[in-house]
Amino acid sequence: MNGKFTVANFRQAKKDNRRITMLTAYDYPTAKIIDEAGVDSILVGDSLGMVVLGYEDTIRVTMEDMLHHIKAVVRGAKRALVVGDLPFLSYHMGKYESVKNAGRLLTEGGCKAVKLEGGIEVIEDVKAIISAGIPVMGHLGYTPQSVNIFGGHKAQGKTIETARKILADAIALQEAGVFGIVLECVPYKLASFISERLDTPTIGIGSGAGCNGQVLVTPDIVGLFRDFSPRHSKRYADFGNMLEEAAKSYILEVNHSVFPTEKNSFTVEDEIIEQLRREF
Ligand code: KIV
């Protein structure tokens, strides 16, 4: 595909049965590298709170945090569709606040779409945001902003009631006009069933290969976030250990005056130093 990836390409990819790829980023260099690698979409997720800011969950992430990181990612992404997460409580205080906050992610942050968590309970907010011309991505299953309701990181949709609820939420989101729905930690047979039932693309994380695309948290796949390793993720590289080794080598070289050498330094005419010695 040439040119920028848009929400229209999301829908077309599902029609063409082409898998959509999405990764998270929170800074300029990471966004630039994964964009150049060819990822379709970059999510500036509120996982920011855990994998970059060191919080235990996503609850304390603010609009200002999101804007700060979305701006950096947008500067690095030339082709991928940048989606910004609406943080906790930024779309639960009435439609006016929801549209205002979603709009800020586009007008100040520069992303092209927003993601929010929940189904029928936030459907009026979703409709209002879309009516304002802002593309919305849904997020169902395990929704991290509800961690205190779920009582921990747990797969969702294992009973007939919860499976029915996820399907009903997905249909409501589709009818409201979302361009994609993240399914997080939904049993893979349920995720496949929902993906078949919908025209809207599903993007899975921990929800199996039957989804129309996949999303993962980049610091997890490169081993930069080492506090824990989610079962649903896969480690493709070990930057964490590489960084630790690099830092150890640097410390050793500075301690033993191996670094810096003349190659890493700048020169000045000896005459200038001599002049200074005479003066001081
Ligand atoms: O915040 C995030 O990174 C997310 C993904 C896990 C889908 O919402």
Tab-separated table of C-alpha atoms and ligand atoms in Angstrom:
chain	number	residue	atom	x	y	z
A	1	MET	CA	0.000	0.000	0.000
A	2	ASN	CA	1.322	3.468	-0.934
A	3	GLY	CA	0.381	6.678	0.863
A	4	LYS	CA	-1.008	7.155	4.332
A	5	PHE	CA	-3.041	4.464	6.042
A	6	THR	CA	-6.486	5.843	6.897
A	7	VAL	CA	-9.648	4.661	8.615
A	8	ALA	CA	-10.987	3.839	5.121
A	9	ASN	CA	-8.041	1.438	4.685
A	10	PHE	CA	-9.072	-0.279	7.940
A	11	ARG	CA	-12.485	-1.094	6.467
A	12	GLN	CA	-11.032	-2.028	3.067
A	13	ALA	CA	-8.486	-4.367	4.694
A	14	LYS	CA	-11.308	-6.343	6.292
A	15	LYS	CA	-13.109	-6.598	2.923
A	16	ASP	CA	-9.862	-7.756	1.284
A	17	ASN	CA	-9.201	-10.197	4.139
A	18	ARG	CA	-5.828	-8.510	4.713
A	19	ARG	CA	-4.606	-8.521	8.332
A	20	ILE	CA	-4.147	-5.065	9.901
A	21	THR	CA	-1.037	-4.429	12.017
A	22	MET	CA	-0.971	-2.015	14.929
A	23	LEU	CA	1.727	-1.334	17.533
A	24	THR	CA	1.919	1.163	20.349
A	25	ALA	CA	4.429	4.023	20.541
A	26	TYR	CA	4.868	6.880	22.974
A	27	ASP	CA	7.856	8.778	21.540
A	28	TYR	CA	9.300	10.126	18.290
A	29	PRO	CA	12.138	7.615	17.636
A	30	THR	CA	9.987	4.532	18.243
A	31	ALA	CA	7.169	5.920	16.089
A	32	LYS	CA	9.624	6.694	13.282
A	33	ILE	CA	11.181	3.219	13.352
A	34	ILE	CA	7.922	1.239	13.435
A	35	ASP	CA	6.405	3.541	10.803
A	36	GLU	CA	9.399	2.913	8.534
A	37	ALA	CA	9.036	-0.818	9.248
A	38	GLY	CA	5.580	-0.542	7.651
A	39	VAL	CA	3.089	-0.916	10.518
A	40	ASP	CA	-0.416	0.161	9.425
A	41	SER	CA	-1.408	1.987	12.576
A	42	ILE	CA	0.285	3.338	15.706
A	43	LEU	CA	-1.647	3.478	18.943
A	44	VAL	CA	-0.553	5.997	21.544
A	45	GLY	CA	-2.145	3.870	24.222
A	46	ASP	CA	-2.741	4.837	27.811
A	47	SER	CA	-0.567	1.779	28.528
A	48	LEU	CA	1.822	4.754	28.561
A	49	GLY	CA	1.007	4.923	32.271
A	50	MET	CA	2.546	1.524	32.945
A	51	VAL	CA	5.231	0.958	30.326
A	52	VAL	CA	6.655	4.490	30.210
A	53	LEU	CA	5.536	6.418	33.297
A	54	GLY	CA	5.893	3.549	35.780
A	55	TYR	CA	2.368	3.581	37.275
A	56	GLU	CA	0.794	0.285	38.333
A	57	ASP	CA	-2.148	0.771	35.939
A	58	THR	CA	-3.580	3.243	33.414
A	59	ILE	CA	-5.871	5.117	35.820
A	60	ARG	CA	-3.585	8.069	36.562
A	61	VAL	CA	-2.828	8.931	32.938
A	62	THR	CA	-4.113	12.432	32.145
A	63	MET	CA	-5.159	14.289	29.005
A	64	GLU	CA	-1.937	16.308	29.271
A	65	ASP	CA	0.152	13.097	29.441
A	66	MET	CA	-1.614	11.776	26.344
A	67	LEU	CA	-1.211	15.023	24.411
A	68	HIS	CA	2.495	15.261	25.240
A	69	HIS	CA	3.177	11.758	23.873
A	70	ILE	CA	0.756	11.900	20.927
A	71	LYS	CA	2.553	15.027	19.645
A	72	ALA	CA	5.900	13.206	19.693
A	73	VAL	CA	4.506	10.127	17.922
A	74	VAL	CA	2.760	12.212	15.250
A	75	ARG	CA	6.108	13.877	14.430
A	76	GLY	CA	7.644	10.433	13.829
A	77	ALA	CA	4.833	8.724	11.909
A	78	LYS	CA	4.658	9.580	8.233
A	79	ARG	CA	2.467	6.769	6.928
A	80	ALA	CA	0.768	4.895	9.771
A	81	LEU	CA	-2.625	5.971	11.124
A	82	VAL	CA	-1.977	7.445	14.573
A	83	VAL	CA	-4.747	6.677	17.086
A	84	GLY	CA	-4.730	8.395	20.488
A	85	ASP	CA	-6.265	6.850	23.602
A	86	LEU	CA	-8.805	8.874	25.567
A	87	PRO	CA	-7.676	8.486	29.191
A	88	PHE	CA	-9.727	7.468	32.228
A	89	LEU	CA	-12.702	9.786	32.940
A	90	SER	CA	-12.101	11.940	29.852
A	91	TYR	CA	-15.305	10.604	28.207
A	92	HIS	CA	-17.524	9.866	31.209
A	93	MET	CA	-18.564	13.377	32.217
A	94	GLY	CA	-21.107	14.079	29.492
A	95	LYS	CA	-21.032	14.356	25.732
A	96	TYR	CA	-19.672	17.906	25.748
A	97	GLU	CA	-16.542	16.855	27.692
A	98	SER	CA	-16.134	13.720	25.553
A	99	VAL	CA	-16.215	15.639	22.264
A	100	LYS	CA	-13.985	18.380	23.683
A	101	ASN	CA	-11.353	15.901	24.887
A	102	ALA	CA	-11.472	13.789	21.714
A	103	GLY	CA	-11.142	16.985	19.685
A	104	ARG	CA	-8.082	18.062	21.674
A	105	LEU	CA	-6.280	14.829	20.801
A	106	LEU	CA	-6.734	15.737	17.107
A	107	THR	CA	-6.358	19.524	17.144
A	108	GLU	CA	-3.540	19.780	19.726
A	109	GLY	CA	-2.049	16.286	19.518
A	110	GLY	CA	-2.314	15.822	15.763
A	111	CYS	CA	-3.531	12.201	15.740
A	112	LYS	CA	-6.214	11.191	13.242
A	113	ALA	CA	-8.510	9.079	15.437
A	114	VAL	CA	-9.246	8.278	19.074
A	115	LYS	CA	-9.823	5.053	20.992
A	116	LEU	CA	-12.016	4.639	24.040
A	117	GLU	CA	-13.034	1.720	26.223
A	118	GLY	CA	-16.542	0.356	26.704
A	119	GLY	CA	-19.699	-0.411	24.762
A	120	ILE	CA	-23.359	0.444	25.343
A	121	GLU	CA	-22.576	2.522	28.464
A	122	VAL	CA	-20.507	5.005	26.399
A	123	ILE	CA	-22.454	4.735	23.144
A	124	GLU	CA	-23.905	8.276	23.312
A	125	ASP	CA	-20.382	9.657	23.752
A	126	VAL	CA	-19.154	7.570	20.806
A	127	LYS	CA	-21.968	8.896	18.606
A	128	ALA	CA	-21.338	12.502	19.655
A	129	ILE	CA	-17.593	12.217	18.948
A	130	ILE	CA	-18.199	10.654	15.521
A	131	SER	CA	-20.836	13.336	14.734
A	132	ALA	CA	-18.109	15.906	15.332
A	133	GLY	CA	-16.062	14.278	12.556
A	134	ILE	CA	-13.658	12.377	14.788
A	135	PRO	CA	-13.060	8.694	13.929
A	136	VAL	CA	-13.469	6.408	16.948
A	137	MET	CA	-12.032	2.987	17.676
A	138	GLY	CA	-13.785	0.889	20.336
A	139	HIS	CA	-12.151	-1.348	22.934
A	140	LEU	CA	-13.963	-4.331	24.511
A	141	GLY	CA	-13.173	-7.410	26.585
A	142	TYR	CA	-10.552	-6.665	29.220
A	143	THR	CA	-10.627	-2.861	29.346
A	144	PRO	CA	-7.716	-1.720	31.551
A	145	GLN	CA	-9.431	1.483	32.762
A	146	SER	CA	-11.946	-0.800	34.553
A	147	VAL	CA	-9.239	-2.779	36.360
A	148	ASN	CA	-10.796	-1.887	39.714
A	149	ILE	CA	-14.148	-3.323	38.606
A	150	PHE	CA	-12.606	-6.488	37.149
A	151	GLY	CA	-10.318	-6.950	40.165
A	152	GLY	CA	-7.214	-7.542	38.045
A	153	HIS	CA	-6.103	-8.388	34.531
A	154	LYS	CA	-8.503	-11.201	33.555
A	155	ALA	CA	-9.841	-12.600	30.287
A	156	GLN	CA	-13.457	-11.526	29.676
A	157	GLY	CA	-16.361	-13.284	27.954
A	158	LYS	CA	-16.001	-16.732	29.462
A	159	THR	CA	-19.653	-17.010	30.563
A	160	ILE	CA	-22.731	-16.821	28.329
A	161	GLU	CA	-23.764	-13.513	29.982
A	162	THR	CA	-20.401	-11.800	29.511
A	163	ALA	CA	-19.963	-13.251	25.999
A	164	ARG	CA	-23.439	-11.922	25.063
A	165	LYS	CA	-22.551	-8.524	26.532
A	166	ILE	CA	-19.315	-8.257	24.522
A	167	LEU	CA	-21.176	-9.204	21.311
A	168	ALA	CA	-23.994	-6.714	22.053
A	169	ASP	CA	-21.425	-3.992	22.790
A	170	ALA	CA	-19.559	-4.752	19.558
A	171	ILE	CA	-22.792	-4.512	17.519
A	172	ALA	CA	-23.730	-1.242	19.259
A	173	LEU	CA	-20.273	0.211	18.520
A	174	GLN	CA	-20.525	-0.856	14.884
A	175	GLU	CA	-23.976	0.742	14.581
A	176	ALA	CA	-22.591	3.929	16.137
A	177	GLY	CA	-19.988	4.009	13.335
A	178	VAL	CA	-16.627	3.065	14.874
A	179	PHE	CA	-13.932	2.165	12.324
A	180	GLY	CA	-12.427	-0.641	14.383
A	181	ILE	CA	-12.791	-2.467	17.686
A	182	VAL	CA	-9.941	-3.702	19.879
A	183	LEU	CA	-10.804	-7.027	21.517
A	184	GLU	CA	-8.512	-7.520	24.502
A	185	CYS	CA	-8.180	-10.897	26.236
A	186	VAL	CA	-11.382	-12.298	24.750
A	187	PRO	CA	-11.380	-16.106	24.303
A	188	TYR	CA	-10.258	-16.768	20.738
A	189	LYS	CA	-13.386	-18.635	19.628
A	190	LEU	CA	-15.581	-15.777	20.846
A	191	ALA	CA	-13.288	-13.203	19.186
A	192	SER	CA	-13.483	-15.151	15.892
A	193	PHE	CA	-17.272	-15.355	16.152
A	194	ILE	CA	-17.539	-11.585	16.780
A	195	SER	CA	-15.120	-10.878	13.921
A	196	GLU	CA	-17.247	-12.966	11.540
A	197	ARG	CA	-20.479	-11.360	12.749
A	198	LEU	CA	-19.218	-7.763	12.227
A	199	ASP	CA	-18.409	-5.713	9.126
A	200	THR	CA	-16.176	-3.545	11.333
A	201	PRO	CA	-12.569	-4.787	11.657
A	202	THR	CA	-11.578	-6.279	14.992
A	203	ILE	CA	-8.052	-5.782	16.298
A	204	GLY	CA	-7.038	-8.467	18.748
A	205	ILE	CA	-4.686	-8.433	21.693
A	206	GLY	CA	-4.694	-11.763	23.480
A	207	SER	CA	-7.783	-12.714	21.436
A	208	GLY	CA	-6.413	-15.122	18.869
A	209	ALA	CA	-5.753	-15.201	15.146
A	210	GLY	CA	-9.400	-14.910	14.079
A	211	CYS	CA	-9.381	-11.125	14.555
A	212	ASN	CA	-8.936	-8.904	11.505
A	213	GLY	CA	-5.741	-7.408	12.857
A	214	GLN	CA	-3.443	-7.480	15.865
A	215	VAL	CA	-2.067	-4.898	18.277
A	216	LEU	CA	0.770	-5.299	20.776
A	217	VAL	CA	2.530	-3.009	23.219
A	218	THR	CA	5.926	-2.231	21.677
A	219	PRO	CA	8.000	-2.135	24.910
A	220	ASP	CA	6.685	-5.688	25.586
A	221	ILE	CA	7.752	-7.057	22.197
A	222	VAL	CA	11.272	-5.642	22.448
A	223	GLY	CA	11.827	-6.478	26.117
A	224	LEU	CA	12.086	-2.871	27.283
A	225	PHE	CA	9.332	-3.276	29.873
A	226	ARG	CA	10.568	-5.934	32.261
A	227	ASP	CA	8.221	-5.643	35.271
A	228	PHE	CA	6.117	-8.483	33.867
A	229	SER	CA	5.589	-10.232	30.554
A	230	PRO	CA	1.930	-10.565	29.496
A	231	ARG	CA	0.994	-14.081	28.350
A	232	HIS	CA	-0.657	-12.708	25.214
A	233	SER	CA	2.476	-10.908	24.027
A	234	LYS	CA	5.565	-12.183	22.208
A	235	ARG	CA	9.129	-10.966	22.632
A	236	TYR	CA	10.790	-10.363	19.248
A	237	ALA	CA	13.953	-8.722	20.628
A	238	ASP	CA	15.654	-8.123	23.971
A	239	PHE	CA	16.463	-4.414	24.078
A	240	GLY	CA	16.157	-4.439	27.883
A	241	ASN	CA	19.200	-6.695	28.298
A	242	MET	CA	21.023	-4.902	25.472
A	243	LEU	CA	20.483	-1.564	27.223
A	244	GLU	CA	21.623	-3.002	30.556
A	245	GLU	CA	24.788	-4.408	28.952
A	246	ALA	CA	25.453	-1.126	27.126
A	247	ALA	CA	25.016	0.855	30.369
A	248	LYS	CA	27.398	-1.524	32.210
A	249	SER	CA	30.046	-1.166	29.471
A	250	TYR	CA	29.730	2.626	29.573
A	251	ILE	CA	30.070	2.728	33.371
A	252	LEU	CA	33.136	0.477	33.217
A	253	GLU	CA	34.790	2.539	30.471
A	254	VAL	CA	34.193	5.861	32.236
A	255	ASN	CA	35.434	4.431	35.540
A	256	HIS	CA	38.617	3.176	33.817
A	257	SER	CA	39.107	6.280	31.620
A	258	VAL	CA	38.624	4.248	28.455
A	259	PHE	CA	35.887	6.601	27.299
A	260	PRO	CA	36.011	9.267	25.972
A	261	THR	CA	38.996	9.086	23.615
A	262	GLU	CA	40.342	11.866	21.387
A	263	LYS	CA	37.953	10.606	18.711
A	264	ASN	CA	35.009	11.670	20.879
A	265	SER	CA	36.520	15.074	21.761
A	266	PHE	CA	37.106	18.478	20.166
A	267	THR	CA	40.499	20.134	19.634
A	268	VAL	CA	41.868	23.635	20.234
A	269	GLU	CA	45.234	25.177	19.228
A	270	ASP	CA	47.915	24.489	21.916
A	271	GLU	CA	48.779	28.186	21.743
A	272	ILE	CA	45.375	29.078	23.248
A	273	ILE	CA	45.897	26.793	26.243
A	274	GLU	CA	49.397	28.190	26.722
A	275	GLN	CA	48.046	31.712	26.659
A	276	LEU	CA	45.492	30.756	29.329
A	277	ARG	CA	48.249	29.224	31.495
A	278	ARG	CA	50.171	32.501	31.335
A	279	GLU	CA	47.067	34.463	32.291
A	280	PHE	CA	45.779	32.261	35.143
B	1	KIV	O1	-3.251	1.333	25.956
B	1	KIV	C1	-2.963	0.435	25.150
B	1	KIV	O2	-1.805	0.212	24.782
B	1	KIV	C2	-4.061	-0.361	24.623
B	1	KIV	C3	-3.703	-1.619	23.896
B	1	KIV	C4	-3.323	-2.646	24.874
B	1	KIV	C5	-4.786	-2.068	23.002
B	1	KIV	O3	-5.186	-0.025	24.813
